[in-house]
CSV table of N, CA, C and O in Angstrom, one decimal:
chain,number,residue,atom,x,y,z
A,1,UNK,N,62.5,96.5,122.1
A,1,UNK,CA,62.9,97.6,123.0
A,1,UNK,C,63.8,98.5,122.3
A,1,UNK,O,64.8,98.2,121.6
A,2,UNK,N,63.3,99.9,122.6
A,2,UNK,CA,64.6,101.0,121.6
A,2,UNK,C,65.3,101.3,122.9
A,2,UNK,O,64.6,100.9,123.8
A,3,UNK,N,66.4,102.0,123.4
A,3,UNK,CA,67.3,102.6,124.1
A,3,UNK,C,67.6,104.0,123.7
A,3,UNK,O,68.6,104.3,123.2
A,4,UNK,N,66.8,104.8,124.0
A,4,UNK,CA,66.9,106.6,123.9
A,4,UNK,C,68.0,107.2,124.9
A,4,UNK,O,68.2,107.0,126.1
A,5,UNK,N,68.8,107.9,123.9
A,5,UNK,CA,69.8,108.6,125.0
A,5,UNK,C,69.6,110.0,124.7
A,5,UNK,O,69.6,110.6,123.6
A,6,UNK,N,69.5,110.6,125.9
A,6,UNK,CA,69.7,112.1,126.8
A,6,UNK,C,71.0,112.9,127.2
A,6,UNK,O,71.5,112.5,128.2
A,7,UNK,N,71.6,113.7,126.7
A,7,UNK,CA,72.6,114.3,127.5
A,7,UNK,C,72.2,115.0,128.4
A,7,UNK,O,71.4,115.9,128.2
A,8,UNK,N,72.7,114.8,130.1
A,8,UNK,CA,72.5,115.1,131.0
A,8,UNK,C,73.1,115.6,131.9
A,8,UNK,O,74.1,114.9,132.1
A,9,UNK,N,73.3,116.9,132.9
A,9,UNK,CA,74.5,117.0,133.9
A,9,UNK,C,74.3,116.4,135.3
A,9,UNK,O,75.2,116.2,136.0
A,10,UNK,N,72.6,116.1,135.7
A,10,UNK,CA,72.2,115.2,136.9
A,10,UNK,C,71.8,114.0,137.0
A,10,UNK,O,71.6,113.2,136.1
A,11,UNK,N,71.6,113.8,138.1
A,11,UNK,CA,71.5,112.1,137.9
A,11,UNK,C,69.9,112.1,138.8
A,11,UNK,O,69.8,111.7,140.0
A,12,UNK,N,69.0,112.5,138.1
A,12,UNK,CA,67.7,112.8,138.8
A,12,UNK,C,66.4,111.9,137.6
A,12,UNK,O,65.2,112.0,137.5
A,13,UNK,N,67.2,111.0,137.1
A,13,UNK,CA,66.4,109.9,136.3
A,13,UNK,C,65.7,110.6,134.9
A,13,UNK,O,66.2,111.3,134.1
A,14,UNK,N,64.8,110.3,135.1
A,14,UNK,CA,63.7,111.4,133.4
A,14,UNK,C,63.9,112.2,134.2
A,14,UNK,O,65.1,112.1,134.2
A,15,UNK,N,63.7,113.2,135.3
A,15,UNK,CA,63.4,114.5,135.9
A,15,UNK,C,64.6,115.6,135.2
A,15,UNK,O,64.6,116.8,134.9
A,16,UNK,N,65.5,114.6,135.0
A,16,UNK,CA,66.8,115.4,134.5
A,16,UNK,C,67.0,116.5,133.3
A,16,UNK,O,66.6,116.1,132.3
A,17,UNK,N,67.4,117.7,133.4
A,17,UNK,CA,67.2,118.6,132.0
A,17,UNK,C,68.0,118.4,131.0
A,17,UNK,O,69.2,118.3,131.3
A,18,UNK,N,67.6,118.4,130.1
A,18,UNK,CA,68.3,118.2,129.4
A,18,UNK,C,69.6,118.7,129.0
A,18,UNK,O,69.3,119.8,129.3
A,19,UNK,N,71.2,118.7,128.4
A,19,UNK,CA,72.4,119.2,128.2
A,19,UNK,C,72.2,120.0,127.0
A,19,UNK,O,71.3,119.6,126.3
A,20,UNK,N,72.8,120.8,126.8
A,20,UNK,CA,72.8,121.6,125.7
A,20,UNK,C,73.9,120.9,124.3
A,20,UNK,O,73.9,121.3,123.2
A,21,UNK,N,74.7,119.9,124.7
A,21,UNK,CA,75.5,119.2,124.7
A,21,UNK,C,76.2,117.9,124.5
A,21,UNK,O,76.9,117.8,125.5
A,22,UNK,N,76.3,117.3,124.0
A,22,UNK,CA,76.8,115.5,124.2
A,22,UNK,C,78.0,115.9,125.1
A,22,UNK,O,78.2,115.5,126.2
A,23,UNK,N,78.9,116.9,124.1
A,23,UNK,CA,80.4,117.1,125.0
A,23,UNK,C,80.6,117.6,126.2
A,23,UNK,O,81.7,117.7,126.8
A,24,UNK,N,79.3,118.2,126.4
A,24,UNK,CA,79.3,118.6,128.0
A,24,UNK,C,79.0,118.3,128.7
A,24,UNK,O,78.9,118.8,129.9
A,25,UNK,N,78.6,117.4,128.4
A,25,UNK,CA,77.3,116.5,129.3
A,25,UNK,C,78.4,115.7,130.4
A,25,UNK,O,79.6,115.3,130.1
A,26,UNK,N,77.7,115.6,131.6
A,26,UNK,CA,78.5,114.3,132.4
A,26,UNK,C,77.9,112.9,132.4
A,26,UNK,O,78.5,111.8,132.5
A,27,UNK,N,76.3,113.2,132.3
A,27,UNK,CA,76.3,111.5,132.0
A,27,UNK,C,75.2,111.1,130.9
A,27,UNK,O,74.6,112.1,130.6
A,28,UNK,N,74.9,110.6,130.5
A,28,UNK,CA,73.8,110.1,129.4
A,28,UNK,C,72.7,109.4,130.2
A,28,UNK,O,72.8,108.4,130.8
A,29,UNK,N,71.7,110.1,130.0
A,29,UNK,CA,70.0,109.5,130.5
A,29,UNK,C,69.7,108.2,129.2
A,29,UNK,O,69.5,108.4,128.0
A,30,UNK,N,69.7,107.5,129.6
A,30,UNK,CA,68.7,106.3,128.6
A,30,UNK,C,67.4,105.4,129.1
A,30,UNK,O,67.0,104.8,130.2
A,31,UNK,N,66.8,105.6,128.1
A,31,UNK,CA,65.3,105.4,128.3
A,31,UNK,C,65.2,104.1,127.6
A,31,UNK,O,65.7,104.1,126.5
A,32,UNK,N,64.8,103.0,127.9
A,32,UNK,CA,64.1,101.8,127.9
A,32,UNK,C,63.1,101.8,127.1
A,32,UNK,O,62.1,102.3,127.6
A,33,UNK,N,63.0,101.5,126.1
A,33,UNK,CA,61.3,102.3,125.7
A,33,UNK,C,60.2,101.2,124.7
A,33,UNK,O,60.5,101.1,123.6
A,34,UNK,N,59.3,100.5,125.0
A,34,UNK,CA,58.9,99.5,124.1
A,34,UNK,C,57.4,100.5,124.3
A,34,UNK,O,56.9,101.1,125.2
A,35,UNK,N,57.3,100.1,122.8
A,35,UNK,CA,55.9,100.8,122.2
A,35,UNK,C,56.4,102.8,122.5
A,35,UNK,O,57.2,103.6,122.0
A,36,UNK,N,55.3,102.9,123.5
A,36,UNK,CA,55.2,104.4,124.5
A,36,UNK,C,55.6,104.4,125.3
A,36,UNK,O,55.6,105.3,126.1
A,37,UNK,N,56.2,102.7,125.7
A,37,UNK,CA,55.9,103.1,127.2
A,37,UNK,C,57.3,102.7,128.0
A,37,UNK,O,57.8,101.6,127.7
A,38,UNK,N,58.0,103.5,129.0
A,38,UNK,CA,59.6,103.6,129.4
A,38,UNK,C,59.3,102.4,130.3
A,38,UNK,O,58.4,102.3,131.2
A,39,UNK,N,60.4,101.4,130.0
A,39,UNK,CA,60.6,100.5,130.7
A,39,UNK,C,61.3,100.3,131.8
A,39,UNK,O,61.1,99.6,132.8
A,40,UNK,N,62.3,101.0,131.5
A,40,UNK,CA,63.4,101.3,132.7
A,40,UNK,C,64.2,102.5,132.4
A,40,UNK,O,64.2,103.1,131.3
A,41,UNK,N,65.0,102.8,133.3
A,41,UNK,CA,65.8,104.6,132.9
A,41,UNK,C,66.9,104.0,134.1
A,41,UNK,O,66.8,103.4,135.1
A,42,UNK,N,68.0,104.6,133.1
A,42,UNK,CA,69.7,104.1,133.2
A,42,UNK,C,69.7,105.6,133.5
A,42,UNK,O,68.8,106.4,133.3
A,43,UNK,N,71.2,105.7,134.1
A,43,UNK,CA,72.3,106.9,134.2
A,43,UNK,C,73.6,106.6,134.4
A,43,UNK,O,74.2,106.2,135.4
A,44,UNK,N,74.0,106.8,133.2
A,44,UNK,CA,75.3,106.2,133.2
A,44,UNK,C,76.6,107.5,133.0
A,44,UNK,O,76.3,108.5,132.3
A,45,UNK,N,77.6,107.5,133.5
A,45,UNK,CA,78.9,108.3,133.5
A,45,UNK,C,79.0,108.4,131.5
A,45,UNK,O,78.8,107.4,130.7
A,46,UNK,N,79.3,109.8,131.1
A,46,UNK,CA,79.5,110.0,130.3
A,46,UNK,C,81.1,109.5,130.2
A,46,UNK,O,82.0,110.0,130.8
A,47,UNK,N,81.0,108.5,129.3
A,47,UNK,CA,82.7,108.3,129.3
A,47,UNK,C,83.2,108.9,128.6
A,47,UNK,O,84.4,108.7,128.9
A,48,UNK,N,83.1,109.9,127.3
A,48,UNK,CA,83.8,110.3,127.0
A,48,UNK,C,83.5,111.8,127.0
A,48,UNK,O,83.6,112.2,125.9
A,49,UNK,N,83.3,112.2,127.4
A,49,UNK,CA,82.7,113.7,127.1
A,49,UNK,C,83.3,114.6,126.6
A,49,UNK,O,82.6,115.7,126.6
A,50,UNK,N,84.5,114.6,126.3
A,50,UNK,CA,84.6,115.5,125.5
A,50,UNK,C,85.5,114.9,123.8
A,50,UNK,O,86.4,115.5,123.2
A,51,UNK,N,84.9,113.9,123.4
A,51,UNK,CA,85.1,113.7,121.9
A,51,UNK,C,84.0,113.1,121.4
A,51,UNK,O,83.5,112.2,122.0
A,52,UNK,N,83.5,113.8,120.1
A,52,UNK,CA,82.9,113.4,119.4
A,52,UNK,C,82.7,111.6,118.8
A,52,UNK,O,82.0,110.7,119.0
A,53,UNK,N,83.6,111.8,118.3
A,53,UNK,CA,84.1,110.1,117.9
A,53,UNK,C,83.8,109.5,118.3
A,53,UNK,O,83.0,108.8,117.8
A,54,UNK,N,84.1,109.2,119.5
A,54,UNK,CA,83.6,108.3,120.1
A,54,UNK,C,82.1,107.8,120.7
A,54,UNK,O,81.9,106.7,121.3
A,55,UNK,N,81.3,108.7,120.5
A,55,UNK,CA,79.7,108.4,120.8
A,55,UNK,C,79.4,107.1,119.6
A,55,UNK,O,78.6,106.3,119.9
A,56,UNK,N,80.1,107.0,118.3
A,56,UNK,CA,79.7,105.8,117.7
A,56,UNK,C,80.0,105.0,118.4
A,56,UNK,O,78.9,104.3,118.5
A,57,UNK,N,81.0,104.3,119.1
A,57,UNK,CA,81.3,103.4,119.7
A,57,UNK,C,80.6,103.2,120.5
A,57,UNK,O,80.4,102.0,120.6
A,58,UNK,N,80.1,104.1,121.4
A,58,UNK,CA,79.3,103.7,122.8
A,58,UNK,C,78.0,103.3,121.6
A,58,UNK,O,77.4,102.2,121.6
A,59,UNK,N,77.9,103.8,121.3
A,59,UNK,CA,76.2,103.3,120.5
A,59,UNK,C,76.1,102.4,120.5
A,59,UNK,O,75.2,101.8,121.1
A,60,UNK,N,77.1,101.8,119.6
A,60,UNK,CA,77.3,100.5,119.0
A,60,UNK,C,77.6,99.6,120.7
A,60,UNK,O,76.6,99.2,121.2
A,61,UNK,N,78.1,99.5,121.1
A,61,UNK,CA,78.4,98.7,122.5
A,61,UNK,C,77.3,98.7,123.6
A,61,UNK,O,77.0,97.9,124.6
A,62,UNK,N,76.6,100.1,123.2
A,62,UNK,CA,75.2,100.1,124.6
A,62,UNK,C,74.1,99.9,124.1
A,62,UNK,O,73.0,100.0,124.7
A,63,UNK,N,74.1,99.5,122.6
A,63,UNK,CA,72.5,99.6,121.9
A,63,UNK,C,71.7,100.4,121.9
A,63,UNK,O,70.5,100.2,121.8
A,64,UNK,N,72.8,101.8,122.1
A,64,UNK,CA,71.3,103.1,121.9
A,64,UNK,C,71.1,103.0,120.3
A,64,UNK,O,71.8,103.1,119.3
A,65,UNK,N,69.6,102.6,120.5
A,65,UNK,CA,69.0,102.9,119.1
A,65,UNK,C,68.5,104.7,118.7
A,65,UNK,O,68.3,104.8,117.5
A,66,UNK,N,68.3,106.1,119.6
A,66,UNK,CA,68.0,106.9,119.3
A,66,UNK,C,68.9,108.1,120.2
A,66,UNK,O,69.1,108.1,121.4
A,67,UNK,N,69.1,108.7,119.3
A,67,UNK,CA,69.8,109.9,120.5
A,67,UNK,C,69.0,111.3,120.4
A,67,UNK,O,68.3,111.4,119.4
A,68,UNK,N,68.9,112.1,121.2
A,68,UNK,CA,68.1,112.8,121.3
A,68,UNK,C,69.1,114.3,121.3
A,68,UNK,O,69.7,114.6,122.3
A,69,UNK,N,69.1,115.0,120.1
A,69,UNK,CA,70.4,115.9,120.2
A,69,UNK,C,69.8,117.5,120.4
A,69,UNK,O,68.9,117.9,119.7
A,70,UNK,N,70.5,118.0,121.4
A,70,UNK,CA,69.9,119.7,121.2
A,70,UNK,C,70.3,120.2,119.9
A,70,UNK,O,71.3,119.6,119.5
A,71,UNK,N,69.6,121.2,119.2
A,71,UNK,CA,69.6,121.5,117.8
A,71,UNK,C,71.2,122.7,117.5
A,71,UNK,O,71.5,123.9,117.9
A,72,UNK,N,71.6,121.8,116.7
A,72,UNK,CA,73.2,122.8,116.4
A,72,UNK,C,74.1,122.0,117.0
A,72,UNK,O,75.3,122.2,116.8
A,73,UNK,N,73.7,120.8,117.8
A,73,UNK,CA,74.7,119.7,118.4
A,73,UNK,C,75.7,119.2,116.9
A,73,UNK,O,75.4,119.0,115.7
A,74,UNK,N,76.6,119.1,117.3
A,74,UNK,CA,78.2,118.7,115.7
A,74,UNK,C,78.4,117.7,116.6
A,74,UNK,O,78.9,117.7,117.8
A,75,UNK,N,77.6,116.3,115.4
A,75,UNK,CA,78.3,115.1,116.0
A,75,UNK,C,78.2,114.3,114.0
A,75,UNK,O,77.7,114.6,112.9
A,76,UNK,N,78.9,113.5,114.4
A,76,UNK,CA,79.3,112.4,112.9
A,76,UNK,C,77.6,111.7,112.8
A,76,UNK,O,77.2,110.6,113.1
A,77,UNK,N,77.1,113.0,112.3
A,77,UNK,CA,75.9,112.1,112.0
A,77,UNK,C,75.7,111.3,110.8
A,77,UNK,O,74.6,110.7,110.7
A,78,UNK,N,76.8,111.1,109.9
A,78,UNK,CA,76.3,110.3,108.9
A,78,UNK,C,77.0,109.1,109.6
A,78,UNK,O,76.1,108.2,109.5
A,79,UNK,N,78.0,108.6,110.2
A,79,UNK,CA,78.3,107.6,110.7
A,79,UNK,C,77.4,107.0,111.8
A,79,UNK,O,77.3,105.8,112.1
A,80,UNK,N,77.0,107.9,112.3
A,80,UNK,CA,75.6,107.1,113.5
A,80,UNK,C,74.5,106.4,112.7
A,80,UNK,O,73.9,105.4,113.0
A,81,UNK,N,74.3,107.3,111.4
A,81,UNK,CA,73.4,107.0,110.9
A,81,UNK,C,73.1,105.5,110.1
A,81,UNK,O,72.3,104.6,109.8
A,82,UNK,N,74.5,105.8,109.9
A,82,UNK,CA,75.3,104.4,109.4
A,82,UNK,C,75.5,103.3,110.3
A,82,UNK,O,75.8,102.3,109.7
A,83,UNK,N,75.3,103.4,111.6
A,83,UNK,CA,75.5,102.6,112.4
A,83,UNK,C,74.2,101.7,113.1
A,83,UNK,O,74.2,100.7,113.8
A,84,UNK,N,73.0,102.5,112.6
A,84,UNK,CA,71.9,102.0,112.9
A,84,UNK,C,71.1,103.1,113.9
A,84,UNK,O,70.0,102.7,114.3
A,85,UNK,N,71.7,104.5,114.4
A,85,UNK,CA,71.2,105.0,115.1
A,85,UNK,C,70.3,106.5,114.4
A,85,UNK,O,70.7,107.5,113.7
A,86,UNK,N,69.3,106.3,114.9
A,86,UNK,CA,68.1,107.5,114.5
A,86,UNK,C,68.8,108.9,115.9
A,86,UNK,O,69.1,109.0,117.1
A,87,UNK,N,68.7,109.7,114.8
A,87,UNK,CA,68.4,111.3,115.3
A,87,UNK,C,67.7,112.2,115.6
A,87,UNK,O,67.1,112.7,114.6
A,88,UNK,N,67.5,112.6,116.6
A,88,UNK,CA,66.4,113.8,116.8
A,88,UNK,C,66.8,115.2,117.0
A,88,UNK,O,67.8,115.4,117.7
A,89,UNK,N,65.9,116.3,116.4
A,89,UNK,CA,66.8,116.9,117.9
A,89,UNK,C,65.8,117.8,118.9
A,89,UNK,O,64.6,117.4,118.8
A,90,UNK,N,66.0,118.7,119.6
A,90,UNK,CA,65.2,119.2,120.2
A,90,UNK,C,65.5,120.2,120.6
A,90,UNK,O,66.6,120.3,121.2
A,91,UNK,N,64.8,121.5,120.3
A,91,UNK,CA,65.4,122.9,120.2
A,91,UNK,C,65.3,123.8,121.7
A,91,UNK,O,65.8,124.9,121.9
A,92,UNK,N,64.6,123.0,122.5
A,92,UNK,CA,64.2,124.0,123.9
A,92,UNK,C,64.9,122.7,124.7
A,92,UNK,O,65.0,121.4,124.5
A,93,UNK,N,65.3,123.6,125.7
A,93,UNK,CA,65.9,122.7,127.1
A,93,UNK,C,64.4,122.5,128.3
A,93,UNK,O,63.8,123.1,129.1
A,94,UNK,N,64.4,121.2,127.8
A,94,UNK,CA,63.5,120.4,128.8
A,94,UNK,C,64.0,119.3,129.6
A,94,UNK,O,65.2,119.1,129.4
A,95,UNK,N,63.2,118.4,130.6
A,95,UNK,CA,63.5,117.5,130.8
A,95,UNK,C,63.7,116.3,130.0
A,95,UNK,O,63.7,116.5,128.8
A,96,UNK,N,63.8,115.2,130.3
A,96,UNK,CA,64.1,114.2,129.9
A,96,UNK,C,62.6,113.6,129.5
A,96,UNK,O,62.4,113.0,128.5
A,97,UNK,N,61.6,113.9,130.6
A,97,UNK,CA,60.6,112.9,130.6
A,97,UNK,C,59.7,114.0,129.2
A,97,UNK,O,59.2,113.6,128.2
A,98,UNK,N,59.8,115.2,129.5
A,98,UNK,CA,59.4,116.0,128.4
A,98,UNK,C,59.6,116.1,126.9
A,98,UNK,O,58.8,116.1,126.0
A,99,UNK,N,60.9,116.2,127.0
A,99,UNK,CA,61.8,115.7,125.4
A,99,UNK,C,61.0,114.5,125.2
A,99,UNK,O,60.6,114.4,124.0
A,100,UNK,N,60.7,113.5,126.0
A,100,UNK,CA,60.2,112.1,125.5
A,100,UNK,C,59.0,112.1,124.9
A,100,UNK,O,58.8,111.6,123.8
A,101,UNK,N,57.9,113.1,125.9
A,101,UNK,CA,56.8,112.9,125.5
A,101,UNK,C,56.8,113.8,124.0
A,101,UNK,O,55.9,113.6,123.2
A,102,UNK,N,57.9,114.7,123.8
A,102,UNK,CA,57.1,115.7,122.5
A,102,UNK,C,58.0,114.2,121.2
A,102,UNK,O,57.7,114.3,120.0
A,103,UNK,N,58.8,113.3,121.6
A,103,UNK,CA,59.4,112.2,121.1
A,103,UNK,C,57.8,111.4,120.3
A,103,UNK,O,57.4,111.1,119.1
A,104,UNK,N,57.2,111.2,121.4
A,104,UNK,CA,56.1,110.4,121.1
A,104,UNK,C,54.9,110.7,120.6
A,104,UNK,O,54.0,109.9,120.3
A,105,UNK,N,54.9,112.3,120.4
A,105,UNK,CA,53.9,113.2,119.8
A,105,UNK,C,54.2,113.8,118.1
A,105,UNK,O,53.7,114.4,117.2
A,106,UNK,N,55.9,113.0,118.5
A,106,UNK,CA,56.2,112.9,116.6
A,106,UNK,C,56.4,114.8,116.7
A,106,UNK,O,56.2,115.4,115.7
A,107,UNK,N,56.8,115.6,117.8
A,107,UNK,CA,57.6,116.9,117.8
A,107,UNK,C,58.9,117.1,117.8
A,107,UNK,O,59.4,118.1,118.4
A,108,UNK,N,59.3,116.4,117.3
A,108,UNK,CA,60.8,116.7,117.7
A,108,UNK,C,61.1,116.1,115.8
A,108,UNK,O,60.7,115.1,115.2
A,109,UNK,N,62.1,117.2,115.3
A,109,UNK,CA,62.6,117.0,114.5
A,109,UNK,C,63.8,115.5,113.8
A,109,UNK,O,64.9,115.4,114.3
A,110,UNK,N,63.5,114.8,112.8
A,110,UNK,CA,64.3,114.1,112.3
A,110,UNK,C,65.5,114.3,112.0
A,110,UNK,O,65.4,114.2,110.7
A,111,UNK,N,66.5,114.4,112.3
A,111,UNK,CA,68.0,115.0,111.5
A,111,UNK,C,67.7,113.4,110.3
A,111,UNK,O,67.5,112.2,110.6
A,112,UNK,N,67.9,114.2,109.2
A,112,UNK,CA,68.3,113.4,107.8
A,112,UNK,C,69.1,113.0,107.4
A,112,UNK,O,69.2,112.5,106.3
């Protein structure tokens, strides 16, 4: 099972659009995801929202394996990367369930 995270400002499950943001976000959408297919969908309180830094930590403690970042998002990506977590990002504000599927259609860019 991978754990995909979303920055989010509602709590309306995948329906939710996506944040332009980690640091603005109020809560992080996570996706459950074995193979294609969503196992379950979390919404959890952004605890920190407004530092950077600290998203390694939540990583590492919530087992997000992928984050899903709007494009121009400034986060310590070589430390995530280092941490075991894959980056994406995604340049248009969609939903959650949307962002997923262009996830699974291999559209959404790799940060290196």
């Amino acid at each position: 099972m991978i754990r995909i995270v979303f920055p989010t400002n509602q709590k309306m499950s995948y329906i939710s659009p996506v944040e332009s943001t980690f640091e603005d976000s109020e809560y992080l959408t996570v996706l459950n995801v074995r193979g294609q297919n969503i196992t379950a969908v979390e919404t959890i309180k952004n605890p920190h929202p407004h530092s950077k830094e600290e998203i390694i930590r939540e990583c590492r403690e919530n087992h997000f394996g992928i984050l899903i970042l709007p494009e121009g998002e400034d986060l310590p990506v070589n430390e995530l990367k280092k941490g075991g977590v894959s980056l994406f990002t995604s340049n248009t504000s969609k939903t959650v369930l949307n962002t997923f599927s262009d996830f699974v259609q291999d559209k959404l860019k790799k940060v290196e």
